[in-house]
Amino acid sequence: MDINELLQGVECSCGKFHSCDIEYVYIADGAISKLKNICTIYNKILIVADENTFAAAGEKTEKALAGKTIRKIIFDGNNILIPNEDAISEVESKLEDSDLIVGIGSGVIQDLCKYVSFKNNIPYMVVATAPSMDGYASDGAAMILGGMKETVKAGLPRAIIADTEVLKNAPIEMIKAGYGDIIGKYSALNDWKLSHIINDEYFCPYIYNTTMDMVKKTLGLAEGLIKRDAKSVGVLMEALVIVGILMSFATSSRPASGSEHHLSHFFEIVGIVAGEEYLPHGIDVAFSTVVTAQIRERILKTDFPDVQYRETREEYEAKMEDIYRQVASGCIKLQDKVGNYAKNRIELYKSKEQEIRQILAEMPSADEIKKMLELAKLDIATFYNLYSGQKINNAVKYAKDLKDRYTVLWINYDLFGGIL
């Protein structure tokens, strides 16, 4: 699929014209040199990176921007950068009269630049340093605000520059993370279909099928990715960018983020508030996809009960306080606003049971997902060795409270109390 052709937009059978405002995507050896031509109208540029990403692509970026007035903010490469209020403030303190932001990095750097760009009405471009996630081309910024993980509506980059010679030399765990993030779409797409029949949520077959095409295309890349083959890494990056464009088409992250991302966010948020280790986002997503497949298998093997499960308000709030600590009140307020705990969906589930079971059965099994991950040397033992059984069970039951999105985690809670 030609990315730049896709950027021209699609008149879709779903009744919408899908569009994305990104102007340029370059994924190739030497792509960074393209900055020279696409930055002619900008004179004062703020480069945002960390020490590691600047080492990977900073020199090439500065060379391509020769003659411009450049300021830089380089975050410490030895500490995990959290895209929170402190990081936002630090970037904004260096903006001054900049007319363009260029982010050099991957997930956190580009989310941070995206957020600051949108908030301050300054365009930005991203020089990718790893094929690690699908957010490059999405209009959502994954931020941690008030301690809560939020996907905030933000602007799109004017350009995505991905030099395959830079990408293939990224830490191998980041390359695996990108592969794992794509495998997670099996779960996200299944959740989207589920919410469509439960909540009558907007659903687009074109976006669904094109995303699934990217998943299937990625499966054949595993061996080349492990060998750091530039062509394989470039194709993975293309798949990640296309999925991001499809999120813009859907005007939400729904095609790419569901229960598997909620579990990943749980491990990250709990890790931050409790000072505990957690895996890189895409790798957590990959292993969490195995867990969501197990949830679906369990539901398929179990009769639907006649009574919807609910814990008492006191039990719920106590558990929130225990797990999420200072973030608990935000979770509670979110769910009160959405009203999920006030809804009784048991009759709806009963009336649509056949359709529900049919959709859940479309998801590959947990064992099949494990085999896909093993192709890229992603061993599920890494996940189980880091996270206790209790933490995983808590994630299955309470990760749903971090977001307002309906996924298989809700039907598992409503019917069976969120048991894995």
Short mmCIF file of C-alpha atoms in Angstrom, two decimals:
data_model
loop_
_atom_site.label_atom_id
_atom_site.label_comp_id
_atom_site.label_asym_id
_atom_site.label_seq_id
_atom_site.Cartn_x
_atom_site.Cartn_y
_atom_site.Cartn_z
CA MET A 1 0.00 0.00 0.00
CA ASP A 2 1.30 3.45 -0.96
CA ILE A 3 1.26 5.59 2.21
CA ASN A 4 1.29 8.92 0.38
CA GLU A 5 -1.62 7.78 -1.78
CA LEU A 6 -3.50 6.81 1.39
CA LEU A 7 -2.87 10.33 2.73
CA GLN A 8 -4.95 11.70 -0.15
CA GLY A 9 -8.01 10.33 1.65
CA VAL A 10 -10.64 7.65 1.03
CA GLU A 11 -14.28 8.04 0.07
CA CYS A 12 -15.52 5.10 2.10
CA SER A 13 -18.50 2.77 1.82
CA CYS A 14 -19.14 3.45 5.52
CA GLY A 15 -20.46 6.84 4.44
CA LYS A 16 -17.51 8.95 5.56
CA PHE A 17 -14.65 10.58 3.73
CA HIS A 18 -11.55 9.50 5.64
CA SER A 19 -8.71 11.99 5.72
CA CYS A 20 -5.40 12.62 7.46
CA ASP A 21 -3.59 15.95 7.47
CA ILE A 22 -0.01 14.64 7.40
CA GLU A 23 1.77 16.13 4.39
CA TYR A 24 4.88 13.97 4.05
CA VAL A 25 5.95 10.45 5.00
CA TYR A 26 9.42 9.30 4.04
CA ILE A 27 10.57 5.81 5.01
CA ALA A 28 13.85 5.00 3.30
CA ASP A 29 17.61 4.94 3.63
CA GLY A 30 18.72 8.57 3.91
CA ALA A 31 15.20 9.88 4.55
CA ILE A 32 16.43 12.49 7.06
CA SER A 33 17.97 14.49 4.22
CA LYS A 34 14.40 15.28 3.09
CA LEU A 35 14.13 17.75 5.97
CA LYS A 36 16.16 20.25 3.96
CA ASN A 37 13.46 20.64 1.31
CA ILE A 38 10.36 20.41 3.51
CA CYS A 39 11.63 22.90 6.11
CA THR A 40 12.36 25.81 3.76
CA ILE A 41 9.62 28.00 5.27
CA TYR A 42 10.83 27.47 8.86
CA ASN A 43 13.74 29.40 10.34
CA LYS A 44 13.67 28.91 14.12
CA ILE A 45 13.50 25.27 15.10
CA LEU A 46 13.33 23.56 18.48
CA ILE A 47 14.76 20.04 18.47
CA VAL A 48 13.46 17.76 21.22
CA ALA A 49 15.22 14.46 21.94
CA ASP A 50 16.83 12.45 24.69
CA GLU A 51 20.52 11.60 24.82
CA ASN A 52 19.99 8.21 23.17
CA THR A 53 17.74 9.36 20.34
CA PHE A 54 19.92 12.38 19.64
CA ALA A 55 22.94 10.08 19.39
CA ALA A 56 21.00 7.97 16.87
CA ALA A 57 19.82 10.72 14.54
CA GLY A 58 20.74 14.15 15.93
CA GLU A 59 23.80 14.76 13.77
CA LYS A 60 21.94 13.84 10.57
CA THR A 61 19.01 16.04 11.57
CA GLU A 62 21.18 19.07 12.32
CA LYS A 63 23.03 18.60 9.05
CA ALA A 64 19.75 18.58 7.13
CA LEU A 65 18.70 21.77 8.95
CA ALA A 66 21.97 23.61 8.38
CA GLY A 67 21.49 27.36 8.20
CA LYS A 68 18.50 27.40 10.55
CA THR A 69 18.45 28.85 14.05
CA ILE A 70 18.29 25.76 16.22
CA ARG A 71 17.60 25.36 19.93
CA LYS A 72 17.71 21.95 21.58
CA ILE A 73 16.25 20.28 24.60
CA ILE A 74 17.92 16.94 25.28
CA PHE A 75 16.45 14.86 28.09
CA ASP A 76 18.55 12.52 30.24
CA GLY A 77 18.91 9.21 28.42
CA ASN A 78 19.48 7.19 31.59
CA ASN A 79 16.07 7.83 33.13
CA ILE A 80 12.64 6.91 31.79
CA LEU A 81 11.04 10.04 30.35
CA ILE A 82 7.45 10.38 31.53
CA PRO A 83 5.21 12.58 29.33
CA ASN A 84 3.71 14.49 32.24
CA GLU A 85 3.28 18.10 33.33
CA ASP A 86 6.96 18.47 34.24
CA ALA A 87 8.15 17.33 30.80
CA ILE A 88 5.58 19.56 29.08
CA SER A 89 6.74 22.56 31.09
CA GLU A 90 10.37 21.85 30.25
CA VAL A 91 9.69 21.79 26.51
CA GLU A 92 7.48 24.87 26.65
CA SER A 93 10.18 26.79 28.52
CA LYS A 94 12.44 26.47 25.46
CA LEU A 95 9.83 27.26 22.78
CA GLU A 96 10.31 31.05 22.78
CA ASP A 97 9.75 32.18 19.17
CA SER A 98 10.25 28.79 17.49
CA ASP A 99 8.19 28.26 14.35
CA LEU A 100 8.70 24.47 14.19
CA ILE A 101 9.29 21.61 16.62
CA VAL A 102 11.29 18.62 15.42
CA GLY A 103 11.09 15.61 17.69
CA ILE A 104 13.83 13.00 17.40
CA GLY A 105 12.72 9.75 18.97
CA SER A 106 9.78 7.39 19.19
CA GLY A 107 6.83 7.02 21.57
CA VAL A 108 7.30 9.44 24.46
CA ILE A 109 9.25 12.07 22.53
CA GLN A 110 6.71 12.25 19.74
CA ASP A 111 3.74 12.27 22.14
CA LEU A 112 5.35 15.10 24.07
CA CYS A 113 6.06 17.10 20.90
CA LYS A 114 2.59 16.38 19.55
CA TYR A 115 0.96 17.64 22.74
CA VAL A 116 3.09 20.81 23.03
CA SER A 117 2.67 21.49 19.31
CA PHE A 118 -1.11 21.30 19.53
CA LYS A 119 -1.34 23.26 22.76
CA ASN A 120 0.86 26.09 21.46
CA ASN A 121 -0.27 26.03 17.81
CA ILE A 122 3.23 25.36 16.48
CA PRO A 123 3.74 22.73 13.75
CA TYR A 124 5.95 19.74 14.40
CA MET A 125 7.73 16.98 12.54
CA VAL A 126 9.08 13.74 13.87
CA VAL A 127 12.34 12.01 13.00
CA ALA A 128 11.68 8.41 14.04
CA THR A 129 14.46 6.48 15.73
CA ALA A 130 12.68 3.15 16.28
CA PRO A 131 9.81 1.19 14.71
CA SER A 132 8.41 0.70 18.19
CA MET A 133 4.77 1.85 18.11
CA ASP A 134 1.91 3.00 15.89
CA GLY A 135 1.37 6.50 17.28
CA TYR A 136 3.55 8.39 14.81
CA ALA A 137 0.62 9.10 12.49
CA SER A 138 -2.25 9.19 14.99
CA ASP A 139 -3.81 12.39 16.30
CA GLY A 140 -3.78 11.18 19.89
CA ALA A 141 -0.99 11.85 22.36
CA ALA A 142 -0.52 9.26 25.12
CA MET A 143 0.16 11.45 28.14
CA ILE A 144 0.25 11.01 31.91
CA LEU A 145 -1.66 13.97 33.33
CA GLY A 146 -2.61 14.18 36.97
CA GLY A 147 -1.12 10.72 37.31
CA MET A 148 -3.65 9.29 34.83
CA LYS A 149 -2.75 7.72 31.50
CA GLU A 150 -4.75 9.68 28.94
CA THR A 151 -4.90 9.63 25.17
CA VAL A 152 -5.36 13.33 24.50
CA LYS A 153 -6.61 14.64 21.19
CA ALA A 154 -3.74 16.52 19.59
CA GLY A 155 -2.48 17.53 16.18
CA LEU A 156 -0.70 15.50 13.55
CA PRO A 157 2.92 15.92 12.48
CA ARG A 158 3.49 17.79 9.28
CA ALA A 159 5.99 15.08 8.35
CA ILE A 160 7.18 11.68 9.51
CA ILE A 161 10.80 10.99 8.60
CA ALA A 162 12.04 7.43 9.11
CA ASP A 163 15.58 6.60 7.99
CA THR A 164 15.83 2.80 7.78
CA GLU A 165 19.55 2.93 8.60
CA VAL A 166 18.62 4.58 11.89
CA LEU A 167 15.61 2.35 12.55
CA LYS A 168 17.47 -0.94 12.07
CA ASN A 169 20.02 0.07 14.68
CA ALA A 170 17.41 0.80 17.36
CA PRO A 171 17.57 -1.35 20.51
CA ILE A 172 16.28 -4.77 19.54
CA GLU A 173 13.63 -4.61 22.26
CA MET A 174 12.14 -1.55 20.54
CA ILE A 175 11.99 -3.38 17.22
CA LYS A 176 10.29 -6.29 18.97
CA ALA A 177 7.93 -3.80 20.62
CA GLY A 178 6.76 -2.54 17.23
CA TYR A 179 6.12 -6.09 16.07
CA GLY A 180 4.26 -6.81 19.32
CA ASP A 181 2.18 -3.64 19.01
CA ILE A 182 0.97 -4.81 15.59
CA ILE A 183 0.12 -8.30 16.89
CA GLY A 184 -2.00 -6.57 19.54
CA LYS A 185 -4.37 -5.40 16.79
CA TYR A 186 -5.98 -8.86 16.80
CA SER A 187 -7.34 -7.99 20.24
CA ALA A 188 -8.13 -4.33 19.51
CA LEU A 189 -10.05 -5.11 16.33
CA ASN A 190 -12.01 -7.85 18.09
CA ASP A 191 -12.94 -5.39 20.86
CA TRP A 192 -14.10 -2.88 18.24
CA LYS A 193 -16.47 -5.43 16.69
CA LEU A 194 -17.71 -6.37 20.16
CA SER A 195 -18.47 -2.77 21.09
CA HIS A 196 -20.21 -2.27 17.75
CA ILE A 197 -22.83 -4.92 18.55
CA ILE A 198 -23.07 -4.10 22.29
CA ASN A 199 -23.03 -0.28 22.13
CA ASP A 200 -23.82 0.36 18.47
CA GLU A 201 -20.42 2.07 18.25
CA TYR A 202 -19.33 3.35 14.85
CA PHE A 203 -17.54 0.62 12.89
CA CYS A 204 -15.83 0.85 9.50
CA PRO A 205 -15.13 -2.38 7.57
CA TYR A 206 -12.52 -0.63 5.39
CA ILE A 207 -10.48 0.52 8.41
CA TYR A 208 -10.93 -2.87 10.08
CA ASN A 209 -9.81 -4.85 7.02
CA THR A 210 -6.89 -2.56 6.17
CA THR A 211 -5.61 -2.79 9.74
CA MET A 212 -5.90 -6.57 9.62
CA ASP A 213 -3.95 -6.56 6.34
CA MET A 214 -1.12 -4.77 8.15
CA VAL A 215 -1.17 -7.43 10.89
CA LYS A 216 -0.91 -10.26 8.38
CA LYS A 217 1.84 -8.46 6.48
CA THR A 218 3.85 -8.01 9.67
CA LEU A 219 3.76 -11.73 10.57
CA GLY A 220 6.17 -12.48 7.73
CA LEU A 221 8.75 -9.99 8.98
CA ALA A 222 9.81 -11.60 12.26
CA GLU A 223 12.99 -13.33 11.08
CA GLY A 224 14.21 -10.25 9.21
CA LEU A 225 13.48 -8.00 12.17
CA ILE A 226 15.59 -10.10 14.51
CA LYS A 227 18.43 -9.89 11.98
CA ARG A 228 17.96 -6.10 11.76
CA ASP A 229 17.30 -6.37 8.03
CA ALA A 230 16.72 -2.82 6.79
CA LYS A 231 13.97 -3.84 4.35
CA SER A 232 12.03 -5.75 7.03
CA VAL A 233 12.39 -2.89 9.49
CA GLY A 234 11.16 -0.46 6.83
CA VAL A 235 8.08 -2.59 6.10
CA LEU A 236 7.30 -2.78 9.83
CA MET A 237 7.58 1.01 10.06
CA GLU A 238 5.22 1.35 7.09
CA ALA A 239 2.69 -0.92 8.80
CA LEU A 240 2.93 1.11 12.02
CA VAL A 241 2.47 4.41 10.18
CA ILE A 242 -0.47 3.08 8.15
CA VAL A 243 -2.19 1.90 11.33
CA GLY A 244 -1.67 5.40 12.74
CA ILE A 245 -3.25 6.93 9.64
CA LEU A 246 -6.19 4.54 10.02
CA MET A 247 -6.67 5.81 13.58
CA SER A 248 -6.92 9.31 12.14
CA PHE A 249 -9.44 7.98 9.62
CA ALA A 250 -11.51 6.54 12.48
CA THR A 251 -11.05 9.75 14.52
CA SER A 252 -10.09 7.55 17.48
CA SER A 253 -7.53 4.92 18.43
CA ARG A 254 -10.27 2.26 18.39
CA PRO A 255 -8.82 0.19 15.47
CA ALA A 256 -5.49 -0.12 17.25
CA SER A 257 -6.13 -0.01 20.98
CA GLY A 258 -8.39 -2.14 23.14
CA SER A 259 -8.20 -4.46 26.12
CA GLU A 260 -4.57 -5.37 25.40
CA HIS A 261 -3.60 -1.69 25.68
CA HIS A 262 -5.65 -1.27 28.84
CA LEU A 263 -3.67 -4.09 30.46
CA SER A 264 -0.43 -2.50 29.29
CA HIS A 265 -1.51 0.87 30.72
CA PHE A 266 -2.34 -0.88 34.01
CA PHE A 267 1.18 -2.30 34.33
CA GLU A 268 2.69 1.09 33.46
CA ILE A 269 0.51 3.18 35.81
CA VAL A 270 0.82 0.72 38.71
CA GLY A 271 4.55 0.57 38.05
CA ILE A 272 4.85 4.35 38.23
CA VAL A 273 2.72 4.83 41.37
CA ALA A 274 4.29 1.87 43.19
CA GLY A 275 7.85 2.30 41.93
CA GLU A 276 7.81 -1.13 40.27
CA GLU A 277 9.40 -2.26 37.02
CA TYR A 278 7.29 -2.62 33.89
CA LEU A 279 8.00 -3.72 30.33
CA PRO A 280 8.25 -1.42 27.29
CA HIS A 281 4.80 -0.51 25.98
CA GLY A 282 4.74 -2.59 22.79
CA ILE A 283 6.11 -5.67 24.55
CA ASP A 284 3.52 -5.34 27.32
CA VAL A 285 0.85 -5.00 24.61
CA ALA A 286 2.12 -8.16 22.92
CA PHE A 287 2.03 -10.30 26.05
CA SER A 288 -1.24 -8.73 27.18
CA THR A 289 -2.74 -9.89 23.88
CA VAL A 290 -2.11 -13.44 25.05
CA VAL A 291 -4.05 -12.65 28.23
CA THR A 292 -6.99 -11.14 26.35
CA ALA A 293 -7.09 -14.24 24.13
CA GLN A 294 -7.28 -16.35 27.29
CA ILE A 295 -10.18 -14.20 28.52
CA ARG A 296 -12.06 -14.77 25.27
CA GLU A 297 -11.43 -18.52 25.42
CA ARG A 298 -12.74 -18.64 28.96
CA ILE A 299 -15.93 -16.77 28.04
CA LEU A 300 -16.51 -19.09 25.09
CA LYS A 301 -16.28 -22.14 27.36
CA THR A 302 -18.68 -20.78 30.01
CA ASP A 303 -22.47 -20.41 30.11
CA PHE A 304 -23.72 -16.85 30.51
CA PRO A 305 -25.20 -16.34 34.00
CA ASP A 306 -28.66 -14.90 34.64
CA VAL A 307 -27.41 -12.22 37.05
CA GLN A 308 -24.83 -9.54 36.32
CA TYR A 309 -21.84 -9.43 38.67
CA ARG A 310 -21.29 -6.33 40.77
CA GLU A 311 -19.20 -5.68 43.83
CA THR A 312 -20.44 -3.08 46.31
CA ARG A 313 -19.44 0.55 45.93
CA GLU A 314 -17.40 0.26 49.13
CA GLU A 315 -15.53 -2.79 47.84
CA TYR A 316 -14.88 -1.13 44.49
CA GLU A 317 -13.53 2.11 45.96
CA ALA A 318 -11.38 0.25 48.48
CA LYS A 319 -9.81 -1.82 45.71
CA MET A 320 -9.23 1.28 43.59
CA GLU A 321 -7.44 2.97 46.49
CA ASP A 322 -5.34 -0.13 47.11
CA ILE A 323 -4.28 -0.62 43.49
CA TYR A 324 -4.15 2.86 41.97
CA ARG A 325 -3.33 4.92 45.08
CA GLN A 326 -3.18 8.60 44.09
CA VAL A 327 -4.70 7.80 40.68
CA ALA A 328 -7.73 6.06 42.22
CA SER A 329 -9.97 9.11 42.44
CA GLY A 330 -9.44 9.82 38.72
CA CYS A 331 -10.45 6.27 37.82
CA ILE A 332 -13.56 6.46 40.01
CA LYS A 333 -14.61 9.83 38.59
CA LEU A 334 -14.13 8.57 35.04
CA GLN A 335 -16.32 5.51 35.55
CA ASP A 336 -18.95 7.56 37.39
CA LYS A 337 -19.04 9.91 34.40
CA VAL A 338 -19.36 7.09 31.87
CA GLY A 339 -21.80 5.18 34.07
CA ASN A 340 -20.49 1.71 33.32
CA TYR A 341 -21.10 0.43 36.83
CA ALA A 342 -24.69 1.68 36.74
CA LYS A 343 -25.48 -0.26 33.57
CA ASN A 344 -27.07 -3.69 33.66
CA ARG A 345 -26.20 -5.36 30.37
CA ILE A 346 -27.19 -8.92 31.22
CA GLU A 347 -30.34 -8.98 29.05
CA LEU A 348 -28.42 -7.41 26.18
CA TYR A 349 -25.71 -10.05 26.47
CA LYS A 350 -28.34 -12.79 26.56
CA SER A 351 -30.13 -11.44 23.50
CA LYS A 352 -26.88 -11.14 21.52
CA GLU A 353 -25.11 -14.18 22.92
CA GLN A 354 -24.72 -15.94 19.57
CA GLU A 355 -23.23 -12.84 17.92
CA ILE A 356 -20.93 -12.24 20.90
CA ARG A 357 -19.63 -15.78 20.82
CA GLN A 358 -19.11 -15.60 17.06
CA ILE A 359 -17.02 -12.44 17.37
CA LEU A 360 -14.94 -13.73 20.30
CA ALA A 361 -14.20 -16.93 18.36
CA GLU A 362 -12.61 -14.87 15.55
CA MET A 363 -9.68 -13.98 17.80
CA PRO A 364 -6.65 -16.30 17.46
CA SER A 365 -6.13 -18.53 20.50
CA ALA A 366 -3.65 -17.69 23.24
CA ASP A 367 -1.36 -20.46 22.00
CA GLU A 368 -1.49 -19.10 18.45
CA ILE A 369 -0.60 -15.59 19.68
CA LYS A 370 2.30 -17.04 21.70
CA LYS A 371 3.65 -18.71 18.54
CA MET A 372 3.43 -15.43 16.62
CA LEU A 373 5.40 -13.71 19.36
CA GLU A 374 7.98 -16.50 19.54
CA LEU A 375 8.78 -15.84 15.87
CA ALA A 376 10.23 -12.53 17.02
CA LYS A 377 11.82 -14.10 20.09
CA LEU A 378 9.23 -12.67 22.46
CA ASP A 379 8.97 -15.26 25.22
CA ILE A 380 5.85 -15.02 27.42
CA ALA A 381 7.97 -16.23 30.35
CA THR A 382 9.43 -12.71 30.48
CA PHE A 383 5.95 -11.41 31.27
CA TYR A 384 5.15 -14.00 33.95
CA ASN A 385 8.57 -13.64 35.57
CA LEU A 386 8.07 -9.89 36.00
CA TYR A 387 4.39 -9.75 36.96
CA SER A 388 2.91 -11.87 39.72
CA GLY A 389 -0.27 -13.84 39.16
CA GLN A 390 -2.06 -11.45 41.50
CA LYS A 391 -0.96 -8.40 39.51
CA ILE A 392 -2.14 -9.98 36.26
CA ASN A 393 -5.47 -10.90 37.83
CA ASN A 394 -5.86 -7.35 39.15
CA ALA A 395 -5.13 -6.04 35.65
CA VAL A 396 -7.80 -8.27 34.13
CA LYS A 397 -10.37 -7.03 36.64
CA TYR A 398 -9.44 -3.35 37.04
CA ALA A 399 -7.54 -2.20 33.94
CA LYS A 400 -10.92 -1.38 32.39
CA ASP A 401 -11.30 1.47 34.93
CA LEU A 402 -8.43 3.43 33.38
CA LYS A 403 -10.41 4.15 30.21
CA ASP A 404 -13.95 4.92 29.06
CA ARG A 405 -13.75 2.36 26.25
CA TYR A 406 -15.82 -0.83 26.16
CA THR A 407 -13.76 -4.00 25.62
CA VAL A 408 -13.83 -7.70 26.43
CA LEU A 409 -12.67 -6.74 29.94
CA TRP A 410 -16.16 -5.34 30.61
CA ILE A 411 -18.12 -8.36 29.46
CA ASN A 412 -15.75 -10.57 31.45
CA TYR A 413 -16.40 -8.41 34.52
CA ASP A 414 -20.16 -8.15 34.01
CA LEU A 415 -20.61 -11.89 33.55
CA PHE A 416 -17.88 -13.46 35.65
CA GLY A 417 -16.48 -10.80 37.99
CA GLY A 418 -13.34 -10.17 35.94
CA ILE A 419 -11.78 -13.54 36.70
CA LEU A 420 -9.08 -14.78 34.34
#
